[in-house]
């Protein structure tokens, strides 16, 4: 067999194997999913994750639309739970930076700035980001009553073209 | 001889890595779907299907690598997947979206740029290993009888 033929058969074999592997994996996956207790639908509904998050709303989250309304009426104090670097690179205009991971180091400086006459809205970046939720819980424990979380706040605020700023707090 | 040993070690390592990476995702498909959704790359309609099939694909190719069967097909997938994994992480690093990679565990954690950079480096290291192995398998095809990597 010539070298060229060798290569052709190698590629053919590789593609054939790859295809069978994929079919096998898909069959296994869908069969197991069909018979497991907590079945995952083939097509998921992620519409809730644009900020409204009705499915997971335990009363602590706020939608982008609500946050915007409060912002326009100057009835909101945004608190950015991300790191100082991320904050300086860009944040919601008027937000204070209180990095959750360095909470103790920053809280004393931030506390006097924090308006308690309006709704405090914490945010970070990414659907899964827990910083804003942990920060909100902590602020509530400290006695702040109106504290909400804007899930995936930085991304959805920026993507919506709403006012942002750069630089330190 | 040494090269063949290296091939065998890499083949087994990649097999173990892929099997290990698949297990938690197979057990927690919903959490893995959330992780994939966080990447904000796939259309929403495809997220769940990917979350269901990808872990099993990893398991099957990991098992084939360990068993030394269908190595060309398995390696093709490993290379393809590592390029996709590293590529999506780099893409999100560059556009400034912090994602927790969800590479080995579906437990969602906070991701910062250092964590993401570590995940990217790790993925690229695996990609180097799988590319090297792929070239070796391709060059040795058809394998001589004493070759440790079979078809």
PDB file of C-alpha atoms in Angstrom:
ATOM      1  CA  UNK A   1       0.000   0.000   0.000  1.00  0.00           C
ATOM      2  CA  UNK A   2       1.390   3.415  -0.900  1.00  0.00           C
ATOM      3  CA  UNK A   3       1.950   6.150   1.655  1.00  0.00           C
ATOM      4  CA  UNK A   4      -0.838   8.211   0.127  1.00  0.00           C
ATOM      5  CA  UNK A   5      -3.308   5.354   0.353  1.00  0.00           C
ATOM      6  CA  UNK A   6      -2.223   4.833   3.932  1.00  0.00           C
ATOM      7  CA  UNK A   7      -3.056   8.400   4.774  1.00  0.00           C
ATOM      8  CA  UNK A   8      -6.386   8.232   3.040  1.00  0.00           C
ATOM      9  CA  UNK A   9      -7.395   5.144   4.936  1.00  0.00           C
ATOM     10  CA  UNK A  10      -6.185   6.724   8.185  1.00  0.00           C
ATOM     11  CA  UNK A  11      -8.346   9.795   7.668  1.00  0.00           C
ATOM     12  CA  UNK A  12     -11.324   7.708   6.603  1.00  0.00           C
ATOM     13  CA  UNK A  13     -10.928   5.445   9.601  1.00  0.00           C
ATOM     14  CA  UNK A  14     -10.531   8.422  11.928  1.00  0.00           C
ATOM     15  CA  UNK A  15     -13.648  10.134  10.600  1.00  0.00           C
ATOM     16  CA  UNK A  16     -15.664   6.927  10.717  1.00  0.00           C
ATOM     17  CA  UNK A  17     -14.577   6.243  14.293  1.00  0.00           C
ATOM     18  CA  UNK A  18     -15.235   9.834  15.283  1.00  0.00           C
ATOM     19  CA  UNK A  19     -18.729   9.674  13.865  1.00  0.00           C
ATOM     20  CA  UNK A  20     -19.572   6.393  15.584  1.00  0.00           C
ATOM     21  CA  UNK A  21     -18.165   7.732  18.875  1.00  0.00           C
ATOM     22  CA  UNK A  22     -20.404  10.790  18.629  1.00  0.00           C
ATOM     23  CA  UNK A  23     -23.502   8.724  17.838  1.00  0.00           C
ATOM     24  CA  UNK A  24     -22.713   6.362  20.683  1.00  0.00           C
ATOM     25  CA  UNK A  25     -22.206   9.210  23.147  1.00  0.00           C
ATOM     26  CA  UNK A  26     -25.419  10.915  22.048  1.00  0.00           C
ATOM     27  CA  UNK A  27     -27.403   7.672  22.372  1.00  0.00           C
ATOM     28  CA  UNK A  28     -25.983   7.020  25.828  1.00  0.00           C
ATOM     29  CA  UNK A  29     -26.606  10.590  26.916  1.00  0.00           C
ATOM     30  CA  UNK A  30     -30.184  10.804  25.719  1.00  0.00           C
ATOM     31  CA  UNK A  31     -31.077   7.309  26.966  1.00  0.00           C
ATOM     32  CA  UNK A  32     -29.673   7.930  30.434  1.00  0.00           C
ATOM     33  CA  UNK A  33     -31.364  11.323  30.548  1.00  0.00           C
ATOM     34  CA  UNK A  34     -34.673   9.728  29.615  1.00  0.00           C
ATOM     35  CA  UNK A  35     -34.580   7.387  32.592  1.00  0.00           C
ATOM     36  CA  UNK A  36     -33.088   9.566  35.267  1.00  0.00           C
ATOM     37  CA  UNK A  37     -35.124  11.215  37.977  1.00  0.00           C
ATOM     38  CA  UNK A  38     -34.256  14.806  37.221  1.00  0.00           C
ATOM     39  CA  UNK A  39     -34.573  14.928  33.443  1.00  0.00           C
ATOM     40  CA  UNK A  40     -33.026  17.802  31.585  1.00  0.00           C
ATOM     41  CA  UNK A  41     -35.160  18.993  28.652  1.00  0.00           C
ATOM     42  CA  UNK A  42     -33.322  18.835  25.322  1.00  0.00           C
ATOM     43  CA  UNK A  43     -33.965  22.476  24.765  1.00  0.00           C
ATOM     44  CA  UNK A  44     -33.564  24.624  27.852  1.00  0.00           C
ATOM     45  CA  UNK A  45     -35.300  27.864  28.706  1.00  0.00           C
ATOM     46  CA  UNK A  46     -32.737  30.487  29.575  1.00  0.00           C
ATOM     47  CA  UNK A  47     -34.984  33.473  28.996  1.00  0.00           C
ATOM     48  CA  UNK A  48     -35.198  33.986  32.747  1.00  0.00           C
ATOM     49  CA  UNK A  49     -31.531  34.821  32.957  1.00  0.00           C
ATOM     50  CA  UNK A  50     -31.672  38.259  31.362  1.00  0.00           C
ATOM     51  CA  UNK A  51     -31.906  39.767  34.778  1.00  0.00           C
ATOM     52  CA  UNK A  52     -35.560  39.199  35.656  1.00  0.00           C
ATOM     53  CA  UNK A  53     -34.934  35.629  36.646  1.00  0.00           C
ATOM     54  CA  UNK A  54     -38.473  34.814  37.679  1.00  0.00           C
ATOM     55  CA  UNK A  55     -37.628  31.153  38.133  1.00  0.00           C
ATOM     56  CA  UNK A  56     -35.042  31.794  40.801  1.00  0.00           C
ATOM     57  CA  UNK A  57     -36.453  34.973  42.210  1.00  0.00           C
ATOM     58  CA  UNK A  58     -36.533  34.711  45.958  1.00  0.00           C
ATOM     59  CA  UNK A  59     -37.305  38.390  46.329  1.00  0.00           C
ATOM     60  CA  UNK A  60     -33.693  39.476  46.380  1.00  0.00           C
ATOM     61  CA  UNK A  61     -33.140  40.005  42.668  1.00  0.00           C
ATOM     62  CA  UNK A  62     -34.126  42.978  40.600  1.00  0.00           C
ATOM     63  CA  UNK A  63     -34.680  43.062  36.838  1.00  0.00           C
ATOM     64  CA  UNK A  64     -32.699  45.259  34.521  1.00  0.00           C
ATOM     65  CA  UNK A  65     -35.838  47.261  33.698  1.00  0.00           C
ATOM     66  CA  UNK A  66     -36.572  47.941  37.370  1.00  0.00           C
ATOM     67  CA  UNK A  67     -32.953  48.851  38.069  1.00  0.00           C
ATOM     68  CA  UNK A  68     -33.003  51.248  35.160  1.00  0.00           C
ATOM     69  CA  UNK A  69     -36.194  52.913  36.373  1.00  0.00           C
ATOM     70  CA  UNK A  70     -34.643  53.417  39.794  1.00  0.00           C
ATOM     71  CA  UNK A  71     -31.450  54.720  38.190  1.00  0.00           C
ATOM     72  CA  UNK A  72     -33.361  57.266  36.106  1.00  0.00           C
ATOM     73  CA  UNK A  73     -35.198  58.442  39.233  1.00  0.00           C
ATOM     74  CA  UNK A  74     -31.958  58.586  41.224  1.00  0.00           C
ATOM     75  CA  UNK A  75     -33.418  56.083  43.629  1.00  0.00           C
ATOM     76  CA  UNK A  76     -30.650  53.518  43.536  1.00  0.00           C
ATOM     77  CA  UNK A  77     -27.188  53.013  44.973  1.00  0.00           C
ATOM     78  CA  UNK A  78     -25.269  50.473  42.908  1.00  0.00           C
ATOM     79  CA  UNK A  79     -22.548  48.547  44.680  1.00  0.00           C
ATOM     80  CA  UNK A  80     -20.033  46.698  42.520  1.00  0.00           C
ATOM     81  CA  UNK A  81     -18.880  43.474  44.198  1.00  0.00           C
ATOM     82  CA  UNK A  82     -16.104  42.750  41.729  1.00  0.00           C
ATOM     83  CA  UNK A  83     -12.392  43.358  42.164  1.00  0.00           C
ATOM     84  CA  UNK A  84     -10.900  46.848  42.011  1.00  0.00           C
ATOM     85  CA  UNK A  85      -9.284  46.054  38.656  1.00  0.00           C
ATOM     86  CA  UNK A  86     -12.581  45.022  37.111  1.00  0.00           C
ATOM     87  CA  UNK A  87     -14.272  48.058  38.615  1.00  0.00           C
ATOM     88  CA  UNK A  88     -11.682  50.442  37.252  1.00  0.00           C
ATOM     89  CA  UNK A  89     -11.978  48.897  33.811  1.00  0.00           C
ATOM     90  CA  UNK A  90     -15.665  49.763  33.759  1.00  0.00           C
ATOM     91  CA  UNK A  91     -18.700  49.933  36.039  1.00  0.00           C
ATOM     92  CA  UNK A  92     -22.241  51.206  36.285  1.00  0.00           C
ATOM     93  CA  UNK A  93     -22.138  54.993  36.582  1.00  0.00           C
ATOM     94  CA  UNK A  94     -22.381  56.119  40.193  1.00  0.00           C
ATOM     95  CA  UNK A  95     -21.587  52.694  41.597  1.00  0.00           C
ATOM     96  CA  UNK A  96     -19.425  52.201  44.649  1.00  0.00           C
ATOM     97  CA  UNK A  97     -16.807  49.487  44.647  1.00  0.00           C
ATOM     98  CA  UNK A  98     -16.961  47.033  47.507  1.00  0.00           C
ATOM     99  CA  UNK A  99     -15.021  43.931  46.435  1.00  0.00           C
ATOM    100  CA  UNK A 100     -16.611  41.022  48.219  1.00  0.00           C
ATOM    101  CA  UNK A 101     -13.340  39.123  48.362  1.00  0.00           C
ATOM    102  CA  UNK A 102     -11.755  42.026  50.254  1.00  0.00           C
ATOM    103  CA  UNK A 103     -14.869  43.063  52.107  1.00  0.00           C
ATOM    104  CA  UNK A 104     -13.224  43.721  55.472  1.00  0.00           C
ATOM    105  CA  UNK A 105     -10.542  45.914  53.959  1.00  0.00           C
ATOM    106  CA  UNK A 106     -13.024  48.140  52.121  1.00  0.00           C
ATOM    107  CA  UNK A 107     -16.181  48.255  54.157  1.00  0.00           C
ATOM    108  CA  UNK A 108     -15.100  51.082  56.468  1.00  0.00           C
ATOM    109  CA  UNK A 109     -14.233  53.363  53.592  1.00  0.00           C
ATOM    110  CA  UNK A 110     -17.391  52.536  51.655  1.00  0.00           C
ATOM    111  CA  UNK A 111     -19.870  52.630  54.515  1.00  0.00           C
ATOM    112  CA  UNK A 112     -20.048  56.450  54.871  1.00  0.00           C
ATOM    113  CA  UNK A 113     -20.649  56.755  51.119  1.00  0.00           C
ATOM    114  CA  UNK A 114     -23.439  54.238  51.050  1.00  0.00           C
ATOM    115  CA  UNK A 115     -26.830  55.856  50.675  1.00  0.00           C
ATOM    116  CA  UNK A 116     -29.413  54.148  52.820  1.00  0.00           C
ATOM    117  CA  UNK A 117     -32.359  56.254  51.684  1.00  0.00           C
ATOM    118  CA  UNK A 118     -32.544  54.462  48.318  1.00  0.00           C
ATOM    119  CA  UNK A 119     -32.502  50.884  47.089  1.00  0.00           C
ATOM    120  CA  UNK A 120     -29.060  49.339  47.215  1.00  0.00           C
ATOM    121  CA  UNK A 121     -28.408  47.127  44.206  1.00  0.00           C
ATOM    122  CA  UNK A 122     -25.344  44.881  44.197  1.00  0.00           C
ATOM    123  CA  UNK A 123     -23.962  43.381  41.033  1.00  0.00           C
ATOM    124  CA  UNK A 124     -21.018  41.511  39.603  1.00  0.00           C
ATOM    125  CA  UNK A 125     -20.481  39.806  36.257  1.00  0.00           C
ATOM    126  CA  UNK A 126     -21.710  36.476  34.913  1.00  0.00           C
ATOM    127  CA  UNK A 127     -24.845  34.466  35.602  1.00  0.00           C
ATOM    128  CA  UNK A 128     -23.062  32.321  38.128  1.00  0.00           C
ATOM    129  CA  UNK A 129     -21.320  35.102  39.976  1.00  0.00           C
ATOM    130  CA  UNK A 130     -22.036  34.842  43.665  1.00  0.00           C
ATOM    131  CA  UNK A 131     -20.170  37.937  44.807  1.00  0.00           C
ATOM    132  CA  UNK A 132     -23.191  40.213  44.473  1.00  0.00           C
ATOM    133  CA  UNK A 133     -25.473  37.792  46.316  1.00  0.00           C
ATOM    134  CA  UNK A 134     -23.024  37.307  49.168  1.00  0.00           C
ATOM    135  CA  UNK A 135     -22.484  41.038  49.374  1.00  0.00           C
ATOM    136  CA  UNK A 136     -26.233  41.715  49.409  1.00  0.00           C
ATOM    137  CA  UNK A 137     -26.726  39.228  52.212  1.00  0.00           C
ATOM    138  CA  UNK A 138     -23.942  40.803  54.180  1.00  0.00           C
ATOM    139  CA  UNK A 139     -25.328  44.312  53.747  1.00  0.00           C
ATOM    140  CA  UNK A 140     -28.725  43.084  54.904  1.00  0.00           C
ATOM    141  CA  UNK A 141     -27.114  41.564  57.963  1.00  0.00           C
ATOM    142  CA  UNK A 142     -25.584  44.959  58.651  1.00  0.00           C
ATOM    143  CA  UNK A 143     -29.025  46.497  58.793  1.00  0.00           C
ATOM    144  CA  UNK A 144     -29.645  47.769  55.271  1.00  0.00           C
ATOM    145  CA  UNK A 145     -33.226  46.925  54.397  1.00  0.00           C
ATOM    146  CA  UNK A 146     -33.679  47.599  50.699  1.00  0.00           C
ATOM    147  CA  UNK A 147     -30.934  45.506  49.132  1.00  0.00           C
ATOM    148  CA  UNK A 148     -31.345  43.817  45.745  1.00  0.00           C
ATOM    149  CA  UNK A 149     -29.127  41.871  43.368  1.00  0.00           C
ATOM    150  CA  UNK A 150     -28.895  42.598  39.662  1.00  0.00           C
ATOM    151  CA  UNK A 151     -27.895  39.176  38.334  1.00  0.00           C
ATOM    152  CA  UNK A 152     -25.116  39.350  35.725  1.00  0.00           C
ATOM    153  CA  UNK A 153     -25.399  43.086  36.313  1.00  0.00           C
ATOM    154  CA  UNK A 154     -22.312  44.491  34.644  1.00  0.00           C
ATOM    155  CA  UNK A 155     -22.780  42.552  31.388  1.00  0.00           C
ATOM    156  CA  UNK A 156     -26.473  43.256  30.939  1.00  0.00           C
ATOM    157  CA  UNK A 157     -26.135  46.929  31.954  1.00  0.00           C
ATOM    158  CA  UNK A 158     -23.258  47.511  29.554  1.00  0.00           C
ATOM    159  CA  UNK A 159     -24.877  45.492  26.760  1.00  0.00           C
ATOM    160  CA  UNK A 160     -28.044  47.536  27.140  1.00  0.00           C
ATOM    161  CA  UNK A 161     -25.982  50.649  26.461  1.00  0.00           C
ATOM    162  CA  UNK A 162     -26.819  52.208  29.824  1.00  0.00           C
ATOM    163  CA  UNK A 163     -24.541  54.787  31.501  1.00  0.00           C
ATOM    164  CA  UNK A 164     -21.177  53.446  32.619  1.00  0.00           C
ATOM    165  CA  UNK A 165     -17.981  54.936  33.916  1.00  0.00           C
ATOM    166  CA  UNK A 166     -14.343  54.005  34.270  1.00  0.00           C
ATOM    167  CA  UNK A 167     -11.764  54.586  36.949  1.00  0.00           C
ATOM    168  CA  UNK A 168     -11.534  54.071  40.686  1.00  0.00           C
ATOM    169  CA  UNK A 169     -14.369  54.421  43.151  1.00  0.00           C
TER     170      UNK A 169
ATOM    171  CA  UNK B   1      11.372   2.643  22.872  1.00  0.00           C
ATOM    172  CA  UNK B   2      11.284   5.706  25.112  1.00  0.00           C
ATOM    173  CA  UNK B   3       9.020   7.476  22.647  1.00  0.00           C
ATOM    174  CA  UNK B   4       6.647   4.543  22.729  1.00  0.00           C
ATOM    175  CA  UNK B   5       6.587   4.715  26.518  1.00  0.00           C
ATOM    176  CA  UNK B   6       5.832   8.423  26.337  1.00  0.00           C
ATOM    177  CA  UNK B   7       3.014   7.681  23.871  1.00  0.00           C
ATOM    178  CA  UNK B   8       1.524   5.127  26.217  1.00  0.00           C
ATOM    179  CA  UNK B   9       1.779   7.407  29.244  1.00  0.00           C
ATOM    180  CA  UNK B  10       0.192  10.321  27.371  1.00  0.00           C
ATOM    181  CA  UNK B  11      -2.571   8.085  26.034  1.00  0.00           C
ATOM    182  CA  UNK B  12      -3.421   6.812  29.510  1.00  0.00           C
ATOM    183  CA  UNK B  13      -3.154  10.286  31.057  1.00  0.00           C
ATOM    184  CA  UNK B  14      -5.499  11.804  28.489  1.00  0.00           C
ATOM    185  CA  UNK B  15      -7.891   8.899  29.005  1.00  0.00           C
ATOM    186  CA  UNK B  16      -7.952   9.416  32.760  1.00  0.00           C
ATOM    187  CA  UNK B  17      -8.316  13.190  32.417  1.00  0.00           C
ATOM    188  CA  UNK B  18     -11.292  12.865  30.073  1.00  0.00           C
ATOM    189  CA  UNK B  19     -13.036  10.232  32.164  1.00  0.00           C
ATOM    190  CA  UNK B  20     -12.460  12.247  35.325  1.00  0.00           C
ATOM    191  CA  UNK B  21     -13.729  15.414  33.653  1.00  0.00           C
ATOM    192  CA  UNK B  22     -16.900  13.669  32.480  1.00  0.00           C
ATOM    193  CA  UNK B  23     -18.121  12.186  35.751  1.00  0.00           C
ATOM    194  CA  UNK B  24     -19.321  15.235  37.669  1.00  0.00           C
ATOM    195  CA  UNK B  25     -20.969  16.629  34.538  1.00  0.00           C
ATOM    196  CA  UNK B  26     -22.827  13.370  33.887  1.00  0.00           C
ATOM    197  CA  UNK B  27     -24.173  13.445  37.442  1.00  0.00           C
ATOM    198  CA  UNK B  28     -25.115  17.140  37.305  1.00  0.00           C
ATOM    199  CA  UNK B  29     -26.263  17.944  33.759  1.00  0.00           C
ATOM    200  CA  UNK B  30     -28.295  20.946  34.873  1.00  0.00           C
ATOM    201  CA  UNK B  31     -25.351  22.579  36.604  1.00  0.00           C
ATOM    202  CA  UNK B  32     -23.203  21.869  33.568  1.00  0.00           C
ATOM    203  CA  UNK B  33     -25.838  23.471  31.337  1.00  0.00           C
ATOM    204  CA  UNK B  34     -25.590  26.602  33.487  1.00  0.00           C
ATOM    205  CA  UNK B  35     -21.808  26.518  33.118  1.00  0.00           C
ATOM    206  CA  UNK B  36     -22.097  26.258  29.318  1.00  0.00           C
ATOM    207  CA  UNK B  37     -24.687  29.023  29.259  1.00  0.00           C
ATOM    208  CA  UNK B  38     -22.283  31.257  31.190  1.00  0.00           C
ATOM    209  CA  UNK B  39     -19.844  31.070  28.316  1.00  0.00           C
ATOM    210  CA  UNK B  40     -22.432  32.964  26.252  1.00  0.00           C
ATOM    211  CA  UNK B  41     -21.227  31.334  23.063  1.00  0.00           C
ATOM    212  CA  UNK B  42     -23.735  28.613  22.125  1.00  0.00           C
ATOM    213  CA  UNK B  43     -27.292  29.568  21.158  1.00  0.00           C
ATOM    214  CA  UNK B  44     -29.602  28.947  24.129  1.00  0.00           C
ATOM    215  CA  UNK B  45     -31.446  26.171  22.273  1.00  0.00           C
ATOM    216  CA  UNK B  46     -28.280  24.103  21.963  1.00  0.00           C
ATOM    217  CA  UNK B  47     -27.021  24.544  25.518  1.00  0.00           C
ATOM    218  CA  UNK B  48     -28.902  21.640  27.085  1.00  0.00           C
ATOM    219  CA  UNK B  49     -28.110  19.217  24.272  1.00  0.00           C
ATOM    220  CA  UNK B  50     -24.429  20.088  24.585  1.00  0.00           C
ATOM    221  CA  UNK B  51     -24.633  19.678  28.372  1.00  0.00           C
ATOM    222  CA  UNK B  52     -26.171  16.237  27.927  1.00  0.00           C
ATOM    223  CA  UNK B  53     -23.963  14.860  25.169  1.00  0.00           C
ATOM    224  CA  UNK B  54     -20.560  16.440  25.856  1.00  0.00           C
ATOM    225  CA  UNK B  55     -19.866  14.590  29.145  1.00  0.00           C
ATOM    226  CA  UNK B  56     -20.738  11.228  27.587  1.00  0.00           C
ATOM    227  CA  UNK B  57     -18.540  12.036  24.624  1.00  0.00           C
ATOM    228  CA  UNK B  58     -15.707  12.723  27.073  1.00  0.00           C
ATOM    229  CA  UNK B  59     -16.393   9.469  28.883  1.00  0.00           C
ATOM    230  CA  UNK B  60     -16.479   7.387  25.693  1.00  0.00           C
ATOM    231  CA  UNK B  61     -13.286   8.851  24.264  1.00  0.00           C
ATOM    232  CA  UNK B  62     -11.568   8.608  27.638  1.00  0.00           C
ATOM    233  CA  UNK B  63     -12.506   4.939  27.879  1.00  0.00           C
ATOM    234  CA  UNK B  64     -11.328   4.265  24.310  1.00  0.00           C
ATOM    235  CA  UNK B  65      -7.978   5.939  25.049  1.00  0.00           C
ATOM    236  CA  UNK B  66      -7.529   3.811  28.168  1.00  0.00           C
ATOM    237  CA  UNK B  67      -8.548   0.662  26.307  1.00  0.00           C
ATOM    238  CA  UNK B  68      -6.233   1.564  23.407  1.00  0.00           C
ATOM    239  CA  UNK B  69      -9.055   1.104  20.920  1.00  0.00           C
ATOM    240  CA  UNK B  70     -10.127   3.444  18.127  1.00  0.00           C
ATOM    241  CA  UNK B  71      -7.373   5.838  19.111  1.00  0.00           C
ATOM    242  CA  UNK B  72      -7.485   7.889  15.863  1.00  0.00           C
ATOM    243  CA  UNK B  73     -11.188   8.650  16.304  1.00  0.00           C
ATOM    244  CA  UNK B  74     -10.830   9.356  20.011  1.00  0.00           C
ATOM    245  CA  UNK B  75      -7.800  11.573  19.448  1.00  0.00           C
ATOM    246  CA  UNK B  76      -9.622  13.490  16.744  1.00  0.00           C
ATOM    247  CA  UNK B  77     -12.302  14.367  19.293  1.00  0.00           C
ATOM    248  CA  UNK B  78      -9.819  15.173  22.044  1.00  0.00           C
ATOM    249  CA  UNK B  79      -7.987  17.608  19.784  1.00  0.00           C
ATOM    250  CA  UNK B  80     -11.211  19.146  18.571  1.00  0.00           C
ATOM    251  CA  UNK B  81     -12.620  19.503  22.075  1.00  0.00           C
ATOM    252  CA  UNK B  82      -9.426  20.946  23.545  1.00  0.00           C
ATOM    253  CA  UNK B  83      -9.332  23.542  20.757  1.00  0.00           C
ATOM    254  CA  UNK B  84     -12.973  24.419  21.464  1.00  0.00           C
ATOM    255  CA  UNK B  85     -12.490  24.527  25.265  1.00  0.00           C
ATOM    256  CA  UNK B  86      -9.337  26.631  25.177  1.00  0.00           C
ATOM    257  CA  UNK B  87     -10.763  28.788  22.393  1.00  0.00           C
ATOM    258  CA  UNK B  88     -13.966  29.609  24.283  1.00  0.00           C
ATOM    259  CA  UNK B  89     -12.041  30.496  27.430  1.00  0.00           C
ATOM    260  CA  UNK B  90      -9.634  32.721  25.518  1.00  0.00           C
ATOM    261  CA  UNK B  91     -12.559  34.310  23.659  1.00  0.00           C
ATOM    262  CA  UNK B  92     -14.241  35.180  26.967  1.00  0.00           C
ATOM    263  CA  UNK B  93     -10.987  36.370  28.539  1.00  0.00           C
ATOM    264  CA  UNK B  94     -10.480  38.742  25.624  1.00  0.00           C
ATOM    265  CA  UNK B  95     -14.004  40.105  25.632  1.00  0.00           C
ATOM    266  CA  UNK B  96     -13.902  40.465  29.416  1.00  0.00           C
ATOM    267  CA  UNK B  97     -16.598  37.996  30.416  1.00  0.00           C
ATOM    268  CA  UNK B  98     -15.597  36.199  33.580  1.00  0.00           C
ATOM    269  CA  UNK B  99     -16.618  32.571  33.362  1.00  0.00           C
ATOM    270  CA  UNK B 100     -15.842  29.757  35.679  1.00  0.00           C
ATOM    271  CA  UNK B 101     -14.614  27.083  33.294  1.00  0.00           C
ATOM    272  CA  UNK B 102     -16.699  24.165  34.573  1.00  0.00           C
ATOM    273  CA  UNK B 103     -13.924  21.989  33.249  1.00  0.00           C
ATOM    274  CA  UNK B 104     -13.701  19.383  35.955  1.00  0.00           C
ATOM    275  CA  UNK B 105     -16.451  20.298  38.340  1.00  0.00           C
ATOM    276  CA  UNK B 106     -19.892  21.748  37.803  1.00  0.00           C
ATOM    277  CA  UNK B 107     -19.740  23.412  41.204  1.00  0.00           C
ATOM    278  CA  UNK B 108     -20.021  27.031  40.257  1.00  0.00           C
ATOM    279  CA  UNK B 109     -17.359  29.284  41.630  1.00  0.00           C
ATOM    280  CA  UNK B 110     -16.387  32.851  41.155  1.00  0.00           C
ATOM    281  CA  UNK B 111     -13.952  33.218  38.302  1.00  0.00           C
ATOM    282  CA  UNK B 112     -11.318  35.871  38.043  1.00  0.00           C
ATOM    283  CA  UNK B 113      -8.872  36.451  35.252  1.00  0.00           C
ATOM    284  CA  UNK B 114      -6.094  34.533  36.997  1.00  0.00           C
ATOM    285  CA  UNK B 115      -8.309  31.446  37.370  1.00  0.00           C
ATOM    286  CA  UNK B 116      -9.319  31.703  33.728  1.00  0.00           C
ATOM    287  CA  UNK B 117      -5.724  32.140  32.609  1.00  0.00           C
ATOM    288  CA  UNK B 118      -4.811  29.026  34.595  1.00  0.00           C
ATOM    289  CA  UNK B 119      -7.618  27.073  32.907  1.00  0.00           C
ATOM    290  CA  UNK B 120      -6.466  28.272  29.498  1.00  0.00           C
ATOM    291  CA  UNK B 121      -2.868  27.226  30.186  1.00  0.00           C
ATOM    292  CA  UNK B 122      -4.026  23.836  31.391  1.00  0.00           C
ATOM    293  CA  UNK B 123      -6.200  23.348  28.303  1.00  0.00           C
ATOM    294  CA  UNK B 124      -3.345  24.351  26.013  1.00  0.00           C
ATOM    295  CA  UNK B 125      -1.039  21.904  27.776  1.00  0.00           C
ATOM    296  CA  UNK B 126      -3.544  19.095  27.205  1.00  0.00           C
ATOM    297  CA  UNK B 127      -3.894  20.236  23.606  1.00  0.00           C
ATOM    298  CA  UNK B 128      -0.123  19.989  23.125  1.00  0.00           C
ATOM    299  CA  UNK B 129      -0.176  16.461  24.486  1.00  0.00           C
ATOM    300  CA  UNK B 130      -3.060  15.385  22.285  1.00  0.00           C
ATOM    301  CA  UNK B 131      -1.613  17.019  19.173  1.00  0.00           C
ATOM    302  CA  UNK B 132       1.712  15.322  19.779  1.00  0.00           C
ATOM    303  CA  UNK B 133       0.014  11.988  20.228  1.00  0.00           C
ATOM    304  CA  UNK B 134      -2.083  12.546  17.141  1.00  0.00           C
ATOM    305  CA  UNK B 135       1.005  13.184  15.023  1.00  0.00           C
ATOM    306  CA  UNK B 136       2.651  10.076  16.464  1.00  0.00           C
ATOM    307  CA  UNK B 137      -0.355   7.896  15.727  1.00  0.00           C
ATOM    308  CA  UNK B 138      -0.671   9.327  12.235  1.00  0.00           C
ATOM    309  CA  UNK B 139       3.011   8.742  11.452  1.00  0.00           C
ATOM    310  CA  UNK B 140       2.962   5.223  12.821  1.00  0.00           C
ATOM    311  CA  UNK B 141      -0.050   4.232  10.796  1.00  0.00           C
ATOM    312  CA  UNK B 142      -0.404   1.375  10.205  1.00  0.00           C
ATOM    313  CA  UNK B 143       1.247   0.563  13.519  1.00  0.00           C
ATOM    314  CA  UNK B 144       3.921  -2.117  13.599  1.00  0.00           C
ATOM    315  CA  UNK B 145       2.881  -5.025  15.742  1.00  0.00           C
ATOM    316  CA  UNK B 146       5.063  -3.976  18.695  1.00  0.00           C
ATOM    317  CA  UNK B 147       3.713  -0.440  18.688  1.00  0.00           C
ATOM    318  CA  UNK B 148       1.896   0.400  21.907  1.00  0.00           C
ATOM    319  CA  UNK B 149      -0.829   2.372  20.173  1.00  0.00           C
ATOM    320  CA  UNK B 150      -3.280   0.313  18.224  1.00  0.00           C
ATOM    321  CA  UNK B 151      -5.969   1.256  15.808  1.00  0.00           C
TER     322      UNK B 151
END
